[in-house]
PDB file of C-alpha atoms and ligand atoms in Angstrom:
ATOM      1  CA  MET A  77     107.109  29.275 102.233  1.00  0.00           C
ATOM      2  CA  THR A  78     109.412  31.795 100.557  1.00  0.00           C
ATOM      3  CA  LYS A  79     107.552  34.966  99.627  1.00  0.00           C
ATOM      4  CA  LEU A  80     108.268  36.437  96.207  1.00  0.00           C
ATOM      5  CA  PHE A  81     108.310  40.180  95.437  1.00  0.00           C
ATOM      6  CA  ALA A  82     109.140  41.987  92.186  1.00  0.00           C
ATOM      7  CA  ILE A  83     109.505  45.324  90.467  1.00  0.00           C
ATOM      8  CA  PHE A  84     107.594  45.850  87.210  1.00  0.00           C
ATOM      9  CA  GLY A  85     108.878  48.361  84.675  1.00  0.00           C
ATOM     10  CA  ASP A  86     109.942  49.036  81.106  1.00  0.00           C
ATOM     11  CA  PRO A  87     112.911  49.364  81.198  1.00  0.00           C
ATOM     12  CA  VAL A  88     113.661  47.665  84.507  1.00  0.00           C
ATOM     13  CA  SER A  89     117.180  46.241  84.229  1.00  0.00           C
ATOM     14  CA  HIS A  90     118.685  49.392  85.836  1.00  0.00           C
ATOM     15  CA  SER A  91     116.495  49.191  88.952  1.00  0.00           C
ATOM     16  CA  ARG A  92     118.194  49.093  92.337  1.00  0.00           C
ATOM     17  CA  SER A  93     115.068  47.846  94.079  1.00  0.00           C
ATOM     18  CA  PRO A  94     116.010  44.111  94.030  1.00  0.00           C
ATOM     19  CA  LEU A  95     119.320  44.894  95.727  1.00  0.00           C
ATOM     20  CA  MET A  96     117.671  47.117  98.343  1.00  0.00           C
ATOM     21  CA  HIS A  97     114.902  44.685  99.296  1.00  0.00           C
ATOM     22  CA  ASN A  98     117.019  41.517  99.114  1.00  0.00           C
ATOM     23  CA  SER A  99     119.636  43.132 101.399  1.00  0.00           C
ATOM     24  CA  LEU A 100     116.926  43.781 103.947  1.00  0.00           C
ATOM     25  CA  PHE A 101     115.482  40.264 103.662  1.00  0.00           C
ATOM     26  CA  LYS A 102     118.941  38.749 104.101  1.00  0.00           C
ATOM     27  CA  ALA A 103     120.011  40.961 107.025  1.00  0.00           C
ATOM     28  CA  LEU A 104     116.788  40.453 108.966  1.00  0.00           C
ATOM     29  CA  HIS A 105     116.299  36.785 108.047  1.00  0.00           C
ATOM     30  CA  VAL A 106     113.036  37.287 106.176  1.00  0.00           C
ATOM     31  CA  ASN A 107     112.168  34.252 104.056  1.00  0.00           C
ATOM     32  CA  ALA A 108     111.598  36.257 100.867  1.00  0.00           C
ATOM     33  CA  CYS A 109     113.158  37.050  97.516  1.00  0.00           C
ATOM     34  CA  TYR A 110     112.763  40.132  95.253  1.00  0.00           C
ATOM     35  CA  THR A 111     113.198  40.038  91.470  1.00  0.00           C
ATOM     36  CA  ARG A 112     112.591  42.270  88.447  1.00  0.00           C
ATOM     37  CA  ILE A 113     109.977  41.775  85.722  1.00  0.00           C
ATOM     38  CA  HIS A 114     110.243  43.486  82.357  1.00  0.00           C
ATOM     39  CA  LEU A 115     106.612  44.286  81.557  1.00  0.00           C
ATOM     40  CA  THR A 116     105.814  45.986  78.270  1.00  0.00           C
ATOM     41  CA  GLU A 117     102.012  46.077  78.560  1.00  0.00           C
ATOM     42  CA  GLY A 118     100.618  47.648  81.729  1.00  0.00           C
ATOM     43  CA  SER A 119      97.272  45.929  81.127  1.00  0.00           C
ATOM     44  CA  LYS A 120      98.997  42.559  81.829  1.00  0.00           C
ATOM     45  CA  LEU A 121     100.190  43.626  85.291  1.00  0.00           C
ATOM     46  CA  LYS A 122      97.495  41.976  87.395  1.00  0.00           C
ATOM     47  CA  GLU A 123      97.552  38.714  85.437  1.00  0.00           C
ATOM     48  CA  THR A 124     101.359  38.529  85.696  1.00  0.00           C
ATOM     49  CA  PHE A 125     101.309  39.378  89.416  1.00  0.00           C
ATOM     50  CA  LEU A 126      98.784  36.598  90.122  1.00  0.00           C
ATOM     51  CA  ASN A 127     100.420  34.008  87.835  1.00  0.00           C
ATOM     52  CA  LEU A 128     103.755  34.495  89.606  1.00  0.00           C
ATOM     53  CA  GLY A 129     102.106  34.196  93.025  1.00  0.00           C
ATOM     54  CA  LEU A 130     103.689  37.446  94.207  1.00  0.00           C
ATOM     55  CA  SER A 131     103.232  38.702  97.774  1.00  0.00           C
ATOM     56  CA  GLY A 132     103.923  42.252  96.702  1.00  0.00           C
ATOM     57  CA  ALA A 133     105.454  44.455  94.045  1.00  0.00           C
ATOM     58  CA  ASN A 134     106.815  47.843  93.158  1.00  0.00           C
ATOM     59  CA  ILE A 135     105.941  49.549  89.916  1.00  0.00           C
ATOM     60  CA  THR A 136     108.109  51.958  87.979  1.00  0.00           C
ATOM     61  CA  VAL A 137     107.914  53.924  84.713  1.00  0.00           C
ATOM     62  CA  PRO A 138     105.654  53.675  82.689  1.00  0.00           C
ATOM     63  CA  HIS A 139     103.151  51.484  84.572  1.00  0.00           C
ATOM     64  CA  LYS A 140     102.239  53.406  87.737  1.00  0.00           C
ATOM     65  CA  GLU A 141      98.856  54.509  86.419  1.00  0.00           C
ATOM     66  CA  ALA A 142      98.128  51.007  85.043  1.00  0.00           C
ATOM     67  CA  ALA A 143      99.004  49.684  88.511  1.00  0.00           C
ATOM     68  CA  TYR A 144      96.337  51.933  90.015  1.00  0.00           C
ATOM     69  CA  GLU A 145      93.797  50.392  87.610  1.00  0.00           C
ATOM     70  CA  ALA A 146      95.018  46.849  88.393  1.00  0.00           C
ATOM     71  CA  CYS A 147      94.404  47.098  92.146  1.00  0.00           C
ATOM     72  CA  ASP A 148      91.288  45.832  93.950  1.00  0.00           C
ATOM     73  CA  GLU A 149      91.647  48.468  96.663  1.00  0.00           C
ATOM     74  CA  ILE A 150      93.671  51.669  97.019  1.00  0.00           C
ATOM     75  CA  ARG A 151      94.842  52.954 100.391  1.00  0.00           C
ATOM     76  CA  GLY A 152      96.151  56.311 101.560  1.00  0.00           C
ATOM     77  CA  PHE A 153      97.758  58.943  99.415  1.00  0.00           C
ATOM     78  CA  ALA A 154      97.573  56.912  96.147  1.00  0.00           C
ATOM     79  CA  LYS A 155      93.792  57.484  96.170  1.00  0.00           C
ATOM     80  CA  SER A 156      94.111  61.201  95.558  1.00  0.00           C
ATOM     81  CA  ILE A 157      96.572  60.909  92.663  1.00  0.00           C
ATOM     82  CA  GLY A 158      95.644  57.687  90.839  1.00  0.00           C
ATOM     83  CA  VAL A 159      99.285  56.601  90.794  1.00  0.00           C
ATOM     84  CA  VAL A 160     100.478  53.391  92.503  1.00  0.00           C
ATOM     85  CA  ASN A 161     104.118  52.373  93.056  1.00  0.00           C
ATOM     86  CA  THR A 162     103.579  49.623  95.657  1.00  0.00           C
ATOM     87  CA  ILE A 163     101.181  46.671  95.700  1.00  0.00           C
ATOM     88  CA  VAL A 164     100.663  44.289  98.620  1.00  0.00           C
ATOM     89  CA  PHE A 165      98.730  41.008  98.193  1.00  0.00           C
ATOM     90  CA  GLU A 166      96.330  40.777 101.109  1.00  0.00           C
ATOM     91  CA  ASP A 167      93.492  38.235 101.536  1.00  0.00           C
ATOM     92  CA  GLY A 168      93.393  37.505  97.792  1.00  0.00           C
ATOM     93  CA  LYS A 169      93.305  41.192  96.860  1.00  0.00           C
ATOM     94  CA  LEU A 170      95.822  43.580  95.318  1.00  0.00           C
ATOM     95  CA  ILE A 171      96.098  46.589  97.618  1.00  0.00           C
ATOM     96  CA  GLY A 172      97.709  49.681  96.074  1.00  0.00           C
ATOM     97  CA  TYR A 173      99.791  52.367  97.800  1.00  0.00           C
ATOM     98  CA  ASN A 174     102.038  55.260  96.785  1.00  0.00           C
ATOM     99  CA  THR A 175     105.271  55.651  98.755  1.00  0.00           C
ATOM    100  CA  ASP A 176     107.100  57.941  96.273  1.00  0.00           C
ATOM    101  CA  ALA A 177     105.792  61.221  97.664  1.00  0.00           C
ATOM    102  CA  ASP A 178     106.374  60.404 101.335  1.00  0.00           C
ATOM    103  CA  GLY A 179     109.778  59.048 100.314  1.00  0.00           C
ATOM    104  CA  PHE A 180     110.589  62.409  98.751  1.00  0.00           C
ATOM    105  CA  MET A 181     109.439  64.331 101.860  1.00  0.00           C
ATOM    106  CA  GLU A 182     111.788  62.192 103.946  1.00  0.00           C
ATOM    107  CA  ALA A 183     114.627  62.875 101.478  1.00  0.00           C
ATOM    108  CA  ILE A 184     114.281  66.682 101.715  1.00  0.00           C
ATOM    109  CA  LYS A 185     114.053  66.810 105.529  1.00  0.00           C
ATOM    110  CA  PRO A 186     117.728  67.896 105.786  1.00  0.00           C
ATOM    111  CA  PHE A 187     116.798  71.068 103.818  1.00  0.00           C
ATOM    112  CA  GLY A 188     114.701  72.266 106.772  1.00  0.00           C
ATOM    113  CA  LYS A 189     111.542  74.365 106.403  1.00  0.00           C
ATOM    114  CA  ILE A 190     110.411  74.695 102.769  1.00  0.00           C
ATOM    115  CA  LYS A 191     107.528  77.022 101.895  1.00  0.00           C
ATOM    116  CA  LYS A 192     107.717  77.690  98.182  1.00  0.00           C
ATOM    117  CA  VAL A 193     108.484  75.049  95.546  1.00  0.00           C
ATOM    118  CA  LEU A 194     108.912  75.047  91.772  1.00  0.00           C
ATOM    119  CA  ILE A 195     108.369  71.655  90.131  1.00  0.00           C
ATOM    120  CA  LEU A 196     109.940  71.145  86.700  1.00  0.00           C
ATOM    121  CA  GLY A 197     107.818  68.649  84.746  1.00  0.00           C
ATOM    122  CA  ALA A 198     104.174  67.624  84.725  1.00  0.00           C
ATOM    123  CA  GLY A 199     104.233  63.815  84.671  1.00  0.00           C
ATOM    124  CA  GLY A 200     103.396  61.187  87.285  1.00  0.00           C
ATOM    125  CA  THR A 201     106.097  62.259  89.738  1.00  0.00           C
ATOM    126  CA  ALA A 202     105.057  65.914  89.504  1.00  0.00           C
ATOM    127  CA  LYS A 203     101.458  64.847  90.217  1.00  0.00           C
ATOM    128  CA  ALA A 204     102.479  62.887  93.295  1.00  0.00           C
ATOM    129  CA  LEU A 205     104.785  65.575  94.671  1.00  0.00           C
ATOM    130  CA  SER A 206     102.452  68.508  94.045  1.00  0.00           C
ATOM    131  CA  ASN A 207      99.580  66.797  95.871  1.00  0.00           C
ATOM    132  CA  ARG A 208     101.885  65.891  98.741  1.00  0.00           C
ATOM    133  CA  PHE A 209     103.239  69.463  98.970  1.00  0.00           C
ATOM    134  CA  LEU A 210      99.680  70.812  99.041  1.00  0.00           C
ATOM    135  CA  GLN A 211      98.908  68.529 101.991  1.00  0.00           C
ATOM    136  CA  ASP A 212     101.613  70.441 103.873  1.00  0.00           C
ATOM    137  CA  ALA A 213     100.206  73.771 102.623  1.00  0.00           C
ATOM    138  CA  LEU A 214     103.300  74.632 100.548  1.00  0.00           C
ATOM    139  CA  HIS A 215     103.073  77.132  97.690  1.00  0.00           C
ATOM    140  CA  VAL A 216     103.603  75.131  94.476  1.00  0.00           C
ATOM    141  CA  SER A 217     104.376  76.249  90.899  1.00  0.00           C
ATOM    142  CA  ILE A 218     104.758  74.021  87.848  1.00  0.00           C
ATOM    143  CA  LEU A 219     106.917  74.596  84.778  1.00  0.00           C
ATOM    144  CA  ASN A 220     106.549  72.124  81.906  1.00  0.00           C
ATOM    145  CA  ARG A 221     107.755  71.934  78.299  1.00  0.00           C
ATOM    146  CA  SER A 222     104.260  71.316  76.924  1.00  0.00           C
ATOM    147  CA  ALA A 223     101.285  73.386  78.014  1.00  0.00           C
ATOM    148  CA  ASN A 224      98.756  70.621  77.339  1.00  0.00           C
ATOM    149  CA  ARG A 225      99.837  68.666  80.410  1.00  0.00           C
ATOM    150  CA  LEU A 226      99.191  71.575  82.785  1.00  0.00           C
ATOM    151  CA  GLU A 227      95.395  71.208  83.001  1.00  0.00           C
ATOM    152  CA  TYR A 228      95.510  68.744  85.918  1.00  0.00           C
ATOM    153  CA  PHE A 229      97.708  71.119  87.916  1.00  0.00           C
ATOM    154  CA  LYS A 230      95.587  74.175  87.096  1.00  0.00           C
ATOM    155  CA  GLU A 231      92.623  72.367  88.610  1.00  0.00           C
ATOM    156  CA  LEU A 232      94.643  71.985  91.810  1.00  0.00           C
ATOM    157  CA  GLY A 233      94.964  75.782  91.853  1.00  0.00           C
ATOM    158  CA  LEU A 234      98.709  75.850  91.168  1.00  0.00           C
ATOM    159  CA  THR A 235     100.684  78.489  89.274  1.00  0.00           C
ATOM    160  CA  CYS A 236     101.282  76.678  85.962  1.00  0.00           C
ATOM    161  CA  LYS A 237     103.564  77.809  83.167  1.00  0.00           C
ATOM    162  CA  SER A 238     105.097  76.394  80.025  1.00  0.00           C
ATOM    163  CA  TRP A 239     108.429  77.546  78.560  1.00  0.00           C
ATOM    164  CA  GLU A 240     106.584  80.208  76.531  1.00  0.00           C
ATOM    165  CA  ASN A 241     105.091  82.188  79.424  1.00  0.00           C
ATOM    166  CA  PHE A 242     107.280  81.395  82.454  1.00  0.00           C
ATOM    167  CA  ILE A 243     108.005  84.209  84.918  1.00  0.00           C
ATOM    168  CA  CYS A 244     110.637  83.404  87.522  1.00  0.00           C
ATOM    169  CA  GLU A 245     109.931  84.026  91.224  1.00  0.00           C
ATOM    170  CA  ASP A 246     111.888  83.275  94.409  1.00  0.00           C
ATOM    171  CA  TYR A 247     111.729  79.652  95.562  1.00  0.00           C
ATOM    172  CA  ASP A 248     112.988  77.686  98.554  1.00  0.00           C
ATOM    173  CA  LEU A 249     113.237  74.499  96.507  1.00  0.00           C
ATOM    174  CA  VAL A 250     113.300  73.570  92.810  1.00  0.00           C
ATOM    175  CA  VAL A 251     112.652  69.919  91.939  1.00  0.00           C
ATOM    176  CA  ASN A 252     113.419  68.341  88.585  1.00  0.00           C
ATOM    177  CA  THR A 253     110.809  65.659  87.895  1.00  0.00           C
ATOM    178  CA  THR A 254     111.373  65.623  84.124  1.00  0.00           C
ATOM    179  CA  SER A 255     113.333  62.827  82.493  1.00  0.00           C
ATOM    180  CA  ALA A 256     115.627  65.397  80.849  1.00  0.00           C
ATOM    181  CA  GLY A 257     119.197  64.317  81.547  1.00  0.00           C
ATOM    182  CA  LEU A 258     118.247  60.702  82.212  1.00  0.00           C
ATOM    183  CA  LYS A 259     119.438  59.309  78.889  1.00  0.00           C
ATOM    184  CA  ASP A 260     120.659  62.531  77.261  1.00  0.00           C
ATOM    185  CA  ASP A 261     122.420  65.779  78.176  1.00  0.00           C
ATOM    186  CA  ALA A 262     119.280  67.915  78.070  1.00  0.00           C
ATOM    187  CA  TYR A 263     118.271  70.520  80.646  1.00  0.00           C
ATOM    188  CA  PRO A 264     114.664  70.400  81.922  1.00  0.00           C
ATOM    189  CA  ALA A 265     114.084  73.816  80.272  1.00  0.00           C
ATOM    190  CA  PRO A 266     116.205  76.098  78.037  1.00  0.00           C
ATOM    191  CA  LYS A 267     119.563  76.698  79.718  1.00  0.00           C
ATOM    192  CA  GLU A 268     119.067  80.480  80.208  1.00  0.00           C
ATOM    193  CA  MET A 269     115.765  79.768  81.962  1.00  0.00           C
ATOM    194  CA  ILE A 270     117.422  77.175  84.193  1.00  0.00           C
ATOM    195  CA  GLU A 271     120.233  79.657  84.996  1.00  0.00           C
ATOM    196  CA  GLU A 272     117.659  82.212  86.065  1.00  0.00           C
ATOM    197  CA  ILE A 273     115.697  79.691  88.153  1.00  0.00           C
ATOM    198  CA  LEU A 274     118.862  78.517  89.913  1.00  0.00           C
ATOM    199  CA  SER A 275     119.727  82.063  90.896  1.00  0.00           C
ATOM    200  CA  HIS A 276     116.334  82.295  92.652  1.00  0.00           C
ATOM    201  CA  THR A 277     116.345  79.156  94.814  1.00  0.00           C
ATOM    202  CA  SER A 278     117.973  77.997  98.048  1.00  0.00           C
ATOM    203  CA  TYR A 279     117.773  74.233  97.419  1.00  0.00           C
ATOM    204  CA  VAL A 280     117.627  71.870  94.444  1.00  0.00           C
ATOM    205  CA  ALA A 281     116.515  68.255  94.154  1.00  0.00           C
ATOM    206  CA  ASP A 282     116.556  65.965  91.132  1.00  0.00           C
ATOM    207  CA  ALA A 283     114.356  62.858  90.970  1.00  0.00           C
ATOM    208  CA  ILE A 284     116.914  61.198  88.691  1.00  0.00           C
ATOM    209  CA  TYR A 285     119.496  59.065  90.451  1.00  0.00           C
ATOM    210  CA  GLY A 286     122.598  57.140  89.439  1.00  0.00           C
ATOM    211  CA  LYS A 287     124.024  60.036  87.439  1.00  0.00           C
ATOM    212  CA  VAL A 288     124.586  63.752  87.811  1.00  0.00           C
ATOM    213  CA  THR A 289     122.249  65.391  85.302  1.00  0.00           C
ATOM    214  CA  PRO A 290     123.315  68.648  83.591  1.00  0.00           C
ATOM    215  CA  PHE A 291     120.688  70.392  85.779  1.00  0.00           C
ATOM    216  CA  LEU A 292     122.160  69.028  89.011  1.00  0.00           C
ATOM    217  CA  ARG A 293     125.708  69.730  87.815  1.00  0.00           C
ATOM    218  CA  LEU A 294     124.823  73.378  87.157  1.00  0.00           C
ATOM    219  CA  ALA A 295     123.249  73.682  90.627  1.00  0.00           C
ATOM    220  CA  GLN A 296     126.381  72.168  92.183  1.00  0.00           C
ATOM    221  CA  ASP A 297     128.630  74.514  90.178  1.00  0.00           C
ATOM    222  CA  LYS A 298     126.654  77.447  91.575  1.00  0.00           C
ATOM    223  CA  GLY A 299     127.196  76.143  95.126  1.00  0.00           C
ATOM    224  CA  ILE A 300     123.497  75.434  95.738  1.00  0.00           C
ATOM    225  CA  THR A 301     122.746  72.732  98.334  1.00  0.00           C
ATOM    226  CA  SER A 302     121.335  69.935  96.228  1.00  0.00           C
ATOM    227  CA  LYS A 303     120.701  66.220  96.019  1.00  0.00           C
ATOM    228  CA  ASP A 304     119.892  63.642  93.389  1.00  0.00           C
ATOM    229  CA  GLY A 305     117.040  61.104  93.552  1.00  0.00           C
ATOM    230  CA  ALA A 306     118.933  58.429  95.509  1.00  0.00           C
ATOM    231  CA  ASP A 307     117.395  59.345  98.868  1.00  0.00           C
ATOM    232  CA  MET A 308     113.925  59.522  97.321  1.00  0.00           C
ATOM    233  CA  LEU A 309     114.531  56.040  95.920  1.00  0.00           C
ATOM    234  CA  LEU A 310     115.824  54.872  99.296  1.00  0.00           C
ATOM    235  CA  TYR A 311     112.861  56.131 101.314  1.00  0.00           C
ATOM    236  CA  GLN A 312     110.159  55.009  98.864  1.00  0.00           C
ATOM    237  CA  GLY A 313     111.786  51.564  99.179  1.00  0.00           C
ATOM    238  CA  VAL A 314     111.930  51.777 102.975  1.00  0.00           C
ATOM    239  CA  LEU A 315     108.220  52.638 103.140  1.00  0.00           C
ATOM    240  CA  ALA A 316     107.327  49.916 100.590  1.00  0.00           C
ATOM    241  CA  ASN A 317     109.312  47.308 102.511  1.00  0.00           C
ATOM    242  CA  HIS A 318     107.561  48.372 105.713  1.00  0.00           C
ATOM    243  CA  LEU A 319     104.292  47.408 104.000  1.00  0.00           C
ATOM    244  CA  PHE A 320     105.738  44.160 102.541  1.00  0.00           C
ATOM    245  CA  CYS A 321     106.925  43.078 106.030  1.00  0.00           C
ATOM    246  CA  ASP A 322     103.665  44.014 107.747  1.00  0.00           C
ATOM    247  CA  LYS A 323     105.395  46.927 109.578  1.00  0.00           C
ATOM    248  CA  LYS A 324     107.519  44.454 111.573  1.00  0.00           C
ATOM    249  CA  PHE A 325     110.810  46.405 111.387  1.00  0.00           C
ATOM    250  CA  ASP A 326     111.313  50.019 112.340  1.00  0.00           C
ATOM    251  CA  LEU A 327     111.959  52.493 109.548  1.00  0.00           C
ATOM    252  CA  ASN A 328     115.430  53.529 110.751  1.00  0.00           C
ATOM    253  CA  THR A 329     116.713  49.948 110.773  1.00  0.00           C
ATOM    254  CA  THR A 330     115.261  49.350 107.305  1.00  0.00           C
ATOM    255  CA  ALA A 331     116.778  52.615 105.984  1.00  0.00           C
ATOM    256  CA  LYS A 332     120.249  51.810 107.356  1.00  0.00           C
ATOM    257  CA  ILE A 333     120.306  48.345 105.775  1.00  0.00           C
ATOM    258  CA  MET A 334     118.952  49.520 102.440  1.00  0.00           C
ATOM    259  CA  GLN A 335     121.370  52.472 102.357  1.00  0.00           C
ATOM    260  CA  LYS A 336     124.300  50.065 102.704  1.00  0.00           C
ATOM    261  CA  SER A 337     123.087  48.162  99.634  1.00  0.00           C
ATOM    262  CA  PHE A 338     123.747  51.292  97.537  1.00  0.00           C
ATOM    263  CA  ALA A 339     127.483  50.667  97.968  1.00  0.00           C
ATOM    264  CA  LEU A 340     127.233  47.114  96.542  1.00  0.00           C
TER     265      LEU A 340
HETATM  266  P1  NDP B 164     106.611  61.018  83.101  1.00  0.00           P
HETATM  267  O1  NDP B 164     106.918  60.307  81.829  1.00  0.00           O
HETATM  268  O2  NDP B 164     105.287  60.851  83.730  1.00  0.00           O
HETATM  269  O3  NDP B 164     106.872  62.614  82.908  1.00  0.00           O
HETATM  270  C1  NDP B 164     108.009  63.066  82.254  1.00  0.00           C
HETATM  271  C2  NDP B 164     108.064  64.590  82.292  1.00  0.00           C
HETATM  272  O4  NDP B 164     109.355  64.960  81.794  1.00  0.00           O
HETATM  273  C3  NDP B 164     107.036  65.308  81.441  1.00  0.00           C
HETATM  274  O5  NDP B 164     106.607  66.465  82.107  1.00  0.00           O
HETATM  275  C4  NDP B 164     107.838  65.686  80.175  1.00  0.00           C
HETATM  276  O6  NDP B 164     107.398  66.896  79.558  1.00  0.00           O
HETATM  277  C5  NDP B 164     109.194  65.958  80.776  1.00  0.00           C
HETATM  278  N1  NDP B 164     110.303  65.802  79.838  1.00  0.00           N
HETATM  279  C6  NDP B 164     110.746  64.666  79.250  1.00  0.00           C
HETATM  280  N2  NDP B 164     111.832  64.928  78.476  1.00  0.00           N
HETATM  281  C7  NDP B 164     112.066  66.258  78.582  1.00  0.00           C
HETATM  282  C8  NDP B 164     113.040  67.126  78.032  1.00  0.00           C
HETATM  283  N3  NDP B 164     113.999  66.680  77.218  1.00  0.00           N
HETATM  284  N4  NDP B 164     112.990  68.435  78.369  1.00  0.00           N
HETATM  285  C9  NDP B 164     112.047  68.888  79.204  1.00  0.00           C
HETATM  286  N5  NDP B 164     111.074  68.132  79.762  1.00  0.00           N
HETATM  287  C10 NDP B 164     111.082  66.815  79.444  1.00  0.00           C
HETATM  288  O7  NDP B 164     107.795  60.556  84.100  1.00  0.00           O
HETATM  289  P2  NDP B 164     107.756  60.345  85.688  1.00  0.00           P
HETATM  290  O8  NDP B 164     107.156  61.529  86.347  1.00  0.00           O
HETATM  291  O9  NDP B 164     107.221  59.014  86.025  1.00  0.00           O
HETATM  292  O10 NDP B 164     109.354  60.275  86.003  1.00  0.00           O
HETATM  293  C11 NDP B 164     110.142  61.407  85.786  1.00  0.00           C
HETATM  294  C12 NDP B 164     111.569  61.170  86.272  1.00  0.00           C
HETATM  295  O11 NDP B 164     111.607  60.966  87.686  1.00  0.00           O
HETATM  296  C13 NDP B 164     112.224  59.951  85.629  1.00  0.00           C
HETATM  297  O12 NDP B 164     113.521  60.336  85.262  1.00  0.00           O
HETATM  298  C14 NDP B 164     112.254  58.930  86.738  1.00  0.00           C
HETATM  299  O13 NDP B 164     113.365  58.074  86.619  1.00  0.00           O
HETATM  300  C15 NDP B 164     112.380  59.809  87.990  1.00  0.00           C
HETATM  301  N6  NDP B 164     111.829  59.175  89.208  1.00  0.00           N
HETATM  302  C16 NDP B 164     112.655  58.921  90.265  1.00  0.00           C
HETATM  303  C17 NDP B 164     112.182  58.340  91.421  1.00  0.00           C
HETATM  304  C18 NDP B 164     113.117  58.082  92.553  1.00  0.00           C
HETATM  305  O14 NDP B 164     112.780  57.264  93.423  1.00  0.00           O
HETATM  306  N7  NDP B 164     114.224  58.743  92.619  1.00  0.00           N
HETATM  307  C19 NDP B 164     110.773  57.960  91.575  1.00  0.00           C
HETATM  308  C20 NDP B 164     109.960  58.290  90.420  1.00  0.00           C
HETATM  309  C21 NDP B 164     110.497  58.859  89.267  1.00  0.00           C
HETATM  310  P3  NDP B 164     106.277  66.905  78.363  1.00  0.00           P
HETATM  311  O15 NDP B 164     104.944  66.896  79.069  1.00  0.00           O
HETATM  312  O16 NDP B 164     106.565  68.151  77.642  1.00  0.00           O
HETATM  313  O17 NDP B 164     106.515  65.659  77.543  1.00  0.00           O
END
């Protein structure tokens, strides 16, 4: 029987996940199909998943926390952050995972040894990445527009600042996890602050993919080694597919096939 997978999100029409997973299924002769579901209410996720008879799913903005609630069991890293981006249907249960953070670690491997990171933003992605960085004993700072979202990160023991009280230090890597620049031409912080930050870092990564944000453009103009979110997207998909296919295919093969789909 053909297995059906899907990505849930709002919006979801822009998602590259169907192309990535279907390319893999086609190339490796897996009897499966991957579609996209526009879901407006996160509370309907489980019901929709079960009604469609899905074998697995990915979850994107803004339903990753609702996905955590929808699962019957949570495995691995997702447990510590309460954020799920991958669900696998196993023995009648929804099993939740998070592959975003490990996907990001894979994406920044070419940067070499990173010790000190500044994360711009304090949403779901910042939560996932900060916890993952702490696992590797990195020094992590957070800078967010609003101070009220910093509480979670303070409890993790991180250096947390809003635009009002930020003091720039030296960083190995600065990561933009805000949605500034996604649908507008905004910087993740006032431009002068971003200029200062960029003159104190060796590497830059942006979680946004599919366009060069003003932040990434400025980093490129300054000659800083940088990358957008495409590799993060690629590797979270590789790791999710590994779970969908019961770890049958090795990660390198999966990555090569999925990477090719980006050119389609
Ligand atoms: P959230 O909605 O959870 O968090 C958004 C964050 O962005 C908040 O900290 C918010 O600050 C900040 N923000 C929004 N607009 C602005 C602005 N104009 N200026 C400054 N800060 C702003 O989003 P997620 O963490 O889920 O996603 C963030 C981004 O990462 C999205 O663009 C998403 O597409 C991308 N992403 C990419 C992935 C990939 O695979 N490449 C995977 C996951 C996410 P405040 O608290 O002040 O509102």
